[in-house]
PDB file of C-alpha atoms in Angstrom:
ATOM      1  CA  UNK H  13       0.000   0.000   0.000  1.00  0.00           C
ATOM      2  CA  UNK H  14       0.923   3.656  -0.073  1.00  0.00           C
ATOM      3  CA  UNK H  15       3.453   4.819   2.489  1.00  0.00           C
ATOM      4  CA  UNK H  16       4.734   8.150   3.617  1.00  0.00           C
ATOM      5  CA  UNK H  17       8.316   8.603   4.783  1.00  0.00           C
ATOM      6  CA  UNK H  18       8.473  11.349   7.372  1.00  0.00           C
ATOM      7  CA  UNK H  19      11.748  12.739   8.629  1.00  0.00           C
ATOM      8  CA  UNK H  20      13.339  13.308  10.966  1.00  0.00           C
ATOM      9  CA  UNK H  21      11.842  10.864  13.458  1.00  0.00           C
ATOM     10  CA  UNK H  22      12.731  13.158  16.350  1.00  0.00           C
ATOM     11  CA  UNK H  23      14.307  16.533  16.974  1.00  0.00           C
ATOM     12  CA  UNK H  24      15.778  18.147  20.070  1.00  0.00           C
ATOM     13  CA  UNK H  25      16.151  21.887  19.639  1.00  0.00           C
ATOM     14  CA  UNK H  26      16.739  25.027  21.646  1.00  0.00           C
ATOM     15  CA  UNK H  27      13.935  27.517  22.134  1.00  0.00           C
ATOM     16  CA  UNK H  28      14.083  30.154  19.413  1.00  0.00           C
ATOM     17  CA  UNK H  29      15.495  27.853  16.734  1.00  0.00           C
ATOM     18  CA  UNK H  30      13.731  27.183  13.457  1.00  0.00           C
ATOM     19  CA  UNK H  31      12.505  23.660  12.650  1.00  0.00           C
ATOM     20  CA  UNK H  32      12.102  21.866   9.344  1.00  0.00           C
ATOM     21  CA  UNK H  33      10.536  18.488   8.676  1.00  0.00           C
ATOM     22  CA  UNK H  34       9.357  16.760   5.535  1.00  0.00           C
ATOM     23  CA  UNK H  35       7.322  13.951   4.125  1.00  0.00           C
ATOM     24  CA  UNK H  36       7.921  12.029   0.909  1.00  0.00           C
ATOM     25  CA  UNK H  37       5.969   9.425  -0.966  1.00  0.00           C
ATOM     26  CA  UNK H  38       6.375   7.215  -4.003  1.00  0.00           C
ATOM     27  CA  UNK H  39       2.784   8.096  -4.921  1.00  0.00           C
ATOM     28  CA  UNK H  40       1.124  11.338  -5.952  1.00  0.00           C
ATOM     29  CA  UNK H  41      -1.342  12.962  -3.567  1.00  0.00           C
ATOM     30  CA  UNK H  42      -4.050  15.540  -4.256  1.00  0.00           C
ATOM     31  CA  UNK H  43      -4.022  16.878  -0.702  1.00  0.00           C
ATOM     32  CA  UNK H  44      -1.361  17.171   1.981  1.00  0.00           C
ATOM     33  CA  UNK H  45      -2.236  17.800   5.618  1.00  0.00           C
ATOM     34  CA  UNK H  46      -0.128  18.511   8.680  1.00  0.00           C
ATOM     35  CA  UNK H  47      -1.298  17.603  12.186  1.00  0.00           C
ATOM     36  CA  UNK H  48       0.111  18.216  15.649  1.00  0.00           C
ATOM     37  CA  UNK H  49      -0.450  15.909  18.585  1.00  0.00           C
ATOM     38  CA  UNK H  50       0.065  17.344  22.062  1.00  0.00           C
ATOM     39  CA  UNK H  51       1.015  14.837  24.772  1.00  0.00           C
ATOM     40  CA  UNK H  52      -2.062  12.905  25.895  1.00  0.00           C
ATOM     41  CA  UNK H  53      -4.306  14.355  23.195  1.00  0.00           C
ATOM     42  CA  UNK H  54      -5.492  13.492  19.700  1.00  0.00           C
ATOM     43  CA  UNK H  55      -3.943  15.014  16.566  1.00  0.00           C
ATOM     44  CA  UNK H  56      -5.200  18.444  15.565  1.00  0.00           C
ATOM     45  CA  UNK H  57      -5.110  19.796  12.021  1.00  0.00           C
ATOM     46  CA  UNK H  58      -2.577  22.606  11.524  1.00  0.00           C
ATOM     47  CA  UNK H  59      -2.450  23.210   7.793  1.00  0.00           C
ATOM     48  CA  UNK H  60      -4.125  21.784   4.676  1.00  0.00           C
ATOM     49  CA  UNK H  61      -2.603  22.060   1.190  1.00  0.00           C
ATOM     50  CA  UNK H  62      -4.590  21.412  -1.982  1.00  0.00           C
ATOM     51  CA  UNK H  63      -2.452  22.509  -4.916  1.00  0.00           C
ATOM     52  CA  UNK H  64       1.043  21.604  -6.121  1.00  0.00           C
ATOM     53  CA  UNK H  65       3.461  24.384  -5.230  1.00  0.00           C
ATOM     54  CA  UNK H  66       1.082  25.890  -2.672  1.00  0.00           C
ATOM     55  CA  UNK H  67       2.714  27.609   0.299  1.00  0.00           C
ATOM     56  CA  UNK H  68       0.463  28.198   3.318  1.00  0.00           C
ATOM     57  CA  UNK H  69       1.179  29.757   6.694  1.00  0.00           C
ATOM     58  CA  UNK H  70      -0.519  29.477  10.071  1.00  0.00           C
ATOM     59  CA  UNK H  71       1.226  31.824  12.483  1.00  0.00           C
ATOM     60  CA  UNK H  72       4.825  30.653  12.861  1.00  0.00           C
ATOM     61  CA  UNK H  73       4.113  27.531  10.800  1.00  0.00           C
ATOM     62  CA  UNK H  74       4.597  27.347   7.054  1.00  0.00           C
ATOM     63  CA  UNK H  75       3.888  24.302   4.919  1.00  0.00           C
ATOM     64  CA  UNK H  76       4.462  23.625   1.240  1.00  0.00           C
ATOM     65  CA  UNK H  77       2.899  21.200  -1.221  1.00  0.00           C
ATOM     66  CA  UNK H  78       5.767  19.898  -3.359  1.00  0.00           C
ATOM     67  CA  UNK H  79       5.740  20.541  -7.092  1.00  0.00           C
ATOM     68  CA  UNK H  80       5.988  16.822  -7.862  1.00  0.00           C
ATOM     69  CA  UNK H  81       2.953  16.202  -5.569  1.00  0.00           C
ATOM     70  CA  UNK H  82       5.024  13.498  -3.878  1.00  0.00           C
ATOM     71  CA  UNK H  83       6.299  15.542  -0.968  1.00  0.00           C
ATOM     72  CA  UNK H  84       5.465  18.230   1.554  1.00  0.00           C
ATOM     73  CA  UNK H  85       7.427  20.318   4.034  1.00  0.00           C
ATOM     74  CA  UNK H  86       6.635  21.962   7.358  1.00  0.00           C
ATOM     75  CA  UNK H  87       8.694  24.739   8.892  1.00  0.00           C
ATOM     76  CA  UNK H  88       8.295  26.228  12.361  1.00  0.00           C
ATOM     77  CA  UNK H  89      10.028  29.515  12.993  1.00  0.00           C
ATOM     78  CA  UNK H  90      11.321  30.733  16.366  1.00  0.00           C
ATOM     79  CA  UNK H  91      10.229  27.640  18.296  1.00  0.00           C
ATOM     80  CA  UNK H  92       8.705  27.962  21.768  1.00  0.00           C
ATOM     81  CA  UNK H  93       8.177  25.329  24.505  1.00  0.00           C
ATOM     82  CA  UNK H  94       4.514  24.785  23.553  1.00  0.00           C
ATOM     83  CA  UNK H  95       5.630  23.555  20.114  1.00  0.00           C
ATOM     84  CA  UNK H  96       6.531  20.263  21.817  1.00  0.00           C
ATOM     85  CA  UNK H  97       4.587  17.330  20.434  1.00  0.00           C
ATOM     86  CA  UNK H  98       4.398  14.931  17.527  1.00  0.00           C
ATOM     87  CA  UNK H  99       3.857  16.323  14.049  1.00  0.00           C
ATOM     88  CA  UNK H 100       2.209  14.087  11.466  1.00  0.00           C
ATOM     89  CA  UNK H 101       1.967  14.555   7.747  1.00  0.00           C
ATOM     90  CA  UNK H 102      -0.921  12.960   5.883  1.00  0.00           C
ATOM     91  CA  UNK H 103      -1.691  12.519   2.205  1.00  0.00           C
ATOM     92  CA  UNK H 104      -5.046  12.051   0.531  1.00  0.00           C
ATOM     93  CA  UNK H 105      -6.199  11.004  -2.882  1.00  0.00           C
ATOM     94  CA  UNK H 106      -9.861  11.705  -3.393  1.00  0.00           C
ATOM     95  CA  UNK H 107     -12.162  10.969  -6.226  1.00  0.00           C
ATOM     96  CA  UNK H 108     -13.303   7.591  -4.972  1.00  0.00           C
ATOM     97  CA  UNK H 109     -15.819   6.695  -2.321  1.00  0.00           C
ATOM     98  CA  UNK H 110     -13.201   6.411   0.398  1.00  0.00           C
ATOM     99  CA  UNK H 111     -11.459   9.204   2.197  1.00  0.00           C
ATOM    100  CA  UNK H 112      -8.628   7.406   3.886  1.00  0.00           C
ATOM    101  CA  UNK H 113      -5.697   9.569   4.790  1.00  0.00           C
ATOM    102  CA  UNK H 114      -2.245   7.990   4.659  1.00  0.00           C
ATOM    103  CA  UNK H 115      -0.230   9.115   7.689  1.00  0.00           C
ATOM    104  CA  UNK H 116       3.491   9.430   8.194  1.00  0.00           C
ATOM    105  CA  UNK H 117       4.957   7.954  11.383  1.00  0.00           C
ATOM    106  CA  UNK H 118       5.452  11.379  12.898  1.00  0.00           C
ATOM    107  CA  UNK H 119       8.257  13.708  13.966  1.00  0.00           C
ATOM    108  CA  UNK H 120       8.634  14.082  17.719  1.00  0.00           C
ATOM    109  CA  UNK H 121       9.734  17.598  18.622  1.00  0.00           C
ATOM    110  CA  UNK H 122      11.349  18.471  21.930  1.00  0.00           C
ATOM    111  CA  UNK H 123      12.179  22.085  22.790  1.00  0.00           C
ATOM    112  CA  UNK H 124      14.670  23.071  25.477  1.00  0.00           C
ATOM    113  CA  UNK H 125      13.872  26.399  27.139  1.00  0.00           C
TER     114      UNK H 125
ATOM    115  CA  UNK W  30     -18.757  22.246  20.427  1.00  0.00           C
ATOM    116  CA  UNK W  31     -17.997  18.683  21.506  1.00  0.00           C
ATOM    117  CA  UNK W  32     -16.526  17.451  18.176  1.00  0.00           C
ATOM    118  CA  UNK W  33     -15.459  13.815  18.631  1.00  0.00           C
ATOM    119  CA  UNK W  34     -15.945  12.293  22.075  1.00  0.00           C
ATOM    120  CA  UNK W  35     -14.373   9.005  23.137  1.00  0.00           C
ATOM    121  CA  UNK W  36     -15.254   6.979  26.206  1.00  0.00           C
ATOM    122  CA  UNK W  37     -13.659   5.727  28.332  1.00  0.00           C
ATOM    123  CA  UNK W  38     -10.383   7.685  28.526  1.00  0.00           C
ATOM    124  CA  UNK W  39      -8.521   4.920  30.344  1.00  0.00           C
ATOM    125  CA  UNK W  40      -9.153   1.226  30.876  1.00  0.00           C
ATOM    126  CA  UNK W  41      -7.273  -1.775  32.195  1.00  0.00           C
ATOM    127  CA  UNK W  42      -8.432  -5.200  31.029  1.00  0.00           C
ATOM    128  CA  UNK W  43      -7.368  -8.706  31.873  1.00  0.00           C
ATOM    129  CA  UNK W  44      -6.405 -11.009  29.028  1.00  0.00           C
ATOM    130  CA  UNK W  45      -9.521 -12.601  27.572  1.00  0.00           C
ATOM    131  CA  UNK W  46     -11.952  -9.939  28.751  1.00  0.00           C
ATOM    132  CA  UNK W  47     -14.113  -8.045  26.303  1.00  0.00           C
ATOM    133  CA  UNK W  48     -14.981  -4.376  26.054  1.00  0.00           C
ATOM    134  CA  UNK W  49     -16.434  -1.753  23.749  1.00  0.00           C
ATOM    135  CA  UNK W  50     -14.928   1.635  23.045  1.00  0.00           C
ATOM    136  CA  UNK W  51     -17.453   4.318  22.235  1.00  0.00           C
ATOM    137  CA  UNK W  52     -17.047   7.178  19.778  1.00  0.00           C
ATOM    138  CA  UNK W  53     -19.608   9.925  19.191  1.00  0.00           C
ATOM    139  CA  UNK W  54     -19.417  12.897  16.820  1.00  0.00           C
ATOM    140  CA  UNK W  55     -21.773  15.841  16.572  1.00  0.00           C
ATOM    141  CA  UNK W  56     -20.563  17.306  13.262  1.00  0.00           C
ATOM    142  CA  UNK W  57     -22.855  15.269  11.001  1.00  0.00           C
ATOM    143  CA  UNK W  58     -19.789  13.626   9.431  1.00  0.00           C
ATOM    144  CA  UNK W  59     -20.407  10.752   7.054  1.00  0.00           C
ATOM    145  CA  UNK W  60     -17.097   8.949   7.599  1.00  0.00           C
ATOM    146  CA  UNK W  61     -15.693   7.589  10.862  1.00  0.00           C
ATOM    147  CA  UNK W  62     -12.452   5.776  11.670  1.00  0.00           C
ATOM    148  CA  UNK W  63     -10.701   3.855  14.428  1.00  0.00           C
ATOM    149  CA  UNK W  64      -6.901   4.031  14.743  1.00  0.00           C
ATOM    150  CA  UNK W  65      -4.414   2.642  17.178  1.00  0.00           C
ATOM    151  CA  UNK W  66      -1.189   4.414  18.056  1.00  0.00           C
ATOM    152  CA  UNK W  67       1.871   2.569  19.297  1.00  0.00           C
ATOM    153  CA  UNK W  68       5.368   3.986  19.900  1.00  0.00           C
ATOM    154  CA  UNK W  69       7.327   4.208  16.658  1.00  0.00           C
ATOM    155  CA  UNK W  70       4.410   2.848  14.599  1.00  0.00           C
ATOM    156  CA  UNK W  71       2.473   6.021  13.970  1.00  0.00           C
ATOM    157  CA  UNK W  72      -1.301   5.795  13.452  1.00  0.00           C
ATOM    158  CA  UNK W  73      -2.607   2.522  12.070  1.00  0.00           C
ATOM    159  CA  UNK W  74      -6.143   2.203  10.731  1.00  0.00           C
ATOM    160  CA  UNK W  75      -8.188  -0.582  12.322  1.00  0.00           C
ATOM    161  CA  UNK W  76     -11.641  -0.197  10.750  1.00  0.00           C
ATOM    162  CA  UNK W  77     -13.588   2.585   9.129  1.00  0.00           C
ATOM    163  CA  UNK W  78     -17.113   3.420   8.038  1.00  0.00           C
ATOM    164  CA  UNK W  79     -18.328   5.508   5.121  1.00  0.00           C
ATOM    165  CA  UNK W  80     -21.896   5.628   6.333  1.00  0.00           C
ATOM    166  CA  UNK W  81     -24.497   4.338   8.745  1.00  0.00           C
ATOM    167  CA  UNK W  82     -24.722   0.558   8.608  1.00  0.00           C
ATOM    168  CA  UNK W  83     -21.481   0.098   6.639  1.00  0.00           C
ATOM    169  CA  UNK W  84     -18.005  -0.805   7.887  1.00  0.00           C
ATOM    170  CA  UNK W  85     -14.743  -1.871   6.283  1.00  0.00           C
ATOM    171  CA  UNK W  86     -11.388  -3.257   7.389  1.00  0.00           C
ATOM    172  CA  UNK W  87      -8.305  -1.121   7.651  1.00  0.00           C
ATOM    173  CA  UNK W  88      -4.664  -2.033   7.993  1.00  0.00           C
ATOM    174  CA  UNK W  89      -4.841  -3.933  11.323  1.00  0.00           C
ATOM    175  CA  UNK W  90      -8.401  -5.279  11.795  1.00  0.00           C
ATOM    176  CA  UNK W  91      -7.672  -8.648  13.440  1.00  0.00           C
ATOM    177  CA  UNK W  92      -9.059  -9.011  16.964  1.00  0.00           C
ATOM    178  CA  UNK W  93     -11.454  -6.072  16.583  1.00  0.00           C
ATOM    179  CA  UNK W  94     -15.045  -5.624  15.465  1.00  0.00           C
ATOM    180  CA  UNK W  95     -16.982  -2.439  14.784  1.00  0.00           C
ATOM    181  CA  UNK W  96     -20.546  -1.280  14.363  1.00  0.00           C
ATOM    182  CA  UNK W  97     -22.131   1.899  13.016  1.00  0.00           C
ATOM    183  CA  UNK W  98     -25.815   1.637  13.836  1.00  0.00           C
ATOM    184  CA  UNK W  99     -26.262   5.406  14.017  1.00  0.00           C
ATOM    185  CA  UNK W 100     -24.519   8.036  11.917  1.00  0.00           C
ATOM    186  CA  UNK W 101     -23.090   9.797  14.946  1.00  0.00           C
ATOM    187  CA  UNK W 102     -21.696   6.718  16.727  1.00  0.00           C
ATOM    188  CA  UNK W 103     -18.923   4.272  15.876  1.00  0.00           C
ATOM    189  CA  UNK W 104     -18.203   1.431  18.302  1.00  0.00           C
ATOM    190  CA  UNK W 105     -14.988  -0.589  18.505  1.00  0.00           C
ATOM    191  CA  UNK W 106     -15.199  -3.975  20.205  1.00  0.00           C
ATOM    192  CA  UNK W 107     -12.534  -6.280  21.556  1.00  0.00           C
ATOM    193  CA  UNK W 108     -14.040  -9.729  22.002  1.00  0.00           C
ATOM    194  CA  UNK W 109     -11.096 -11.358  23.794  1.00  0.00           C
ATOM    195  CA  UNK W 110      -8.434  -8.842  24.743  1.00  0.00           C
ATOM    196  CA  UNK W 111      -4.751  -9.716  24.321  1.00  0.00           C
ATOM    197  CA  UNK W 112      -1.657  -7.910  25.662  1.00  0.00           C
ATOM    198  CA  UNK W 113      -0.778  -7.018  22.040  1.00  0.00           C
ATOM    199  CA  UNK W 114      -3.863  -4.806  22.029  1.00  0.00           C
ATOM    200  CA  UNK W 115      -2.378  -2.546  24.682  1.00  0.00           C
ATOM    201  CA  UNK W 116      -2.353   0.783  22.871  1.00  0.00           C
ATOM    202  CA  UNK W 117      -3.876   4.230  22.597  1.00  0.00           C
ATOM    203  CA  UNK W 118      -6.998   4.175  20.438  1.00  0.00           C
ATOM    204  CA  UNK W 119      -8.200   7.188  18.492  1.00  0.00           C
ATOM    205  CA  UNK W 120     -11.516   7.724  16.822  1.00  0.00           C
ATOM    206  CA  UNK W 121     -11.813  10.245  14.006  1.00  0.00           C
ATOM    207  CA  UNK W 122     -14.507  11.519  11.687  1.00  0.00           C
ATOM    208  CA  UNK W 123     -14.690  13.453   8.441  1.00  0.00           C
ATOM    209  CA  UNK W 124     -17.024  14.707   5.799  1.00  0.00           C
ATOM    210  CA  UNK W 125     -17.397  12.524   2.727  1.00  0.00           C
ATOM    211  CA  UNK W 126     -14.074  12.199   0.935  1.00  0.00           C
ATOM    212  CA  UNK W 127     -12.133  13.692   3.881  1.00  0.00           C
ATOM    213  CA  UNK W 128     -10.944  16.626   1.771  1.00  0.00           C
ATOM    214  CA  UNK W 129     -10.725  18.807   4.886  1.00  0.00           C
ATOM    215  CA  UNK W 130      -9.004  16.092   6.897  1.00  0.00           C
ATOM    216  CA  UNK W 131     -10.140  14.278   9.991  1.00  0.00           C
ATOM    217  CA  UNK W 132     -11.261  15.482  13.402  1.00  0.00           C
ATOM    218  CA  UNK W 133      -9.812  13.271  16.110  1.00  0.00           C
ATOM    219  CA  UNK W 134     -11.020  12.429  19.587  1.00  0.00           C
ATOM    220  CA  UNK W 135      -8.695  12.690  22.562  1.00  0.00           C
ATOM    221  CA  UNK W 136      -8.020   8.967  22.742  1.00  0.00           C
ATOM    222  CA  UNK W 137      -8.569   5.921  24.951  1.00  0.00           C
ATOM    223  CA  UNK W 138      -5.529   4.453  26.680  1.00  0.00           C
ATOM    224  CA  UNK W 139      -6.072   0.695  26.990  1.00  0.00           C
ATOM    225  CA  UNK W 140      -3.816  -1.652  28.932  1.00  0.00           C
ATOM    226  CA  UNK W 141      -4.306  -5.410  28.720  1.00  0.00           C
ATOM    227  CA  UNK W 142      -2.584  -7.356  31.485  1.00  0.00           C
TER     228      UNK W 142
END
């Protein structure tokens, strides 16, 4: 089946640093989504991307839909302690009757104050 | 503004016992999903439903059953719990096709001893 390779698996950074993570696939997706999971909670949608080349921001977060439609990137600028959590990418191909997202395995972010 | 509600939040079972995890959504979503999350494995789809009265198997369906008798509820059953089913379980829902992604519940932490 389809798989997403998300990297890095984990990151330990200092408060104030910028963060970059990415997701790649061997398949083309029509939609890329980025979620954040706080400790003890369910994932929450951060950013949705619907068009190849699209660049979308949500506060300090910026995500891009790769031109090839096989990858996506998430950047966090000037990290703060509350950025701690697991970030998941997800890809979707719609057009059929199903709406199953394919999830990456996540990037665990730790921020040192 | 409840979104997706999961009950219970925590449960400890003995091997061989049965239980049902409840998921309710108030967003009139057509699709509902059950995932399990284990360290290093990301989110794995157990079963899903694209409408009332219909269910389908996901990536890891063995040992689980589901029912969707009402549009707003999706039940996950463990008939004979095994230690390998120790995990955090997440329910999610979406509109048809999931173009806007999923809304997740806050999870059920299940331990089978």
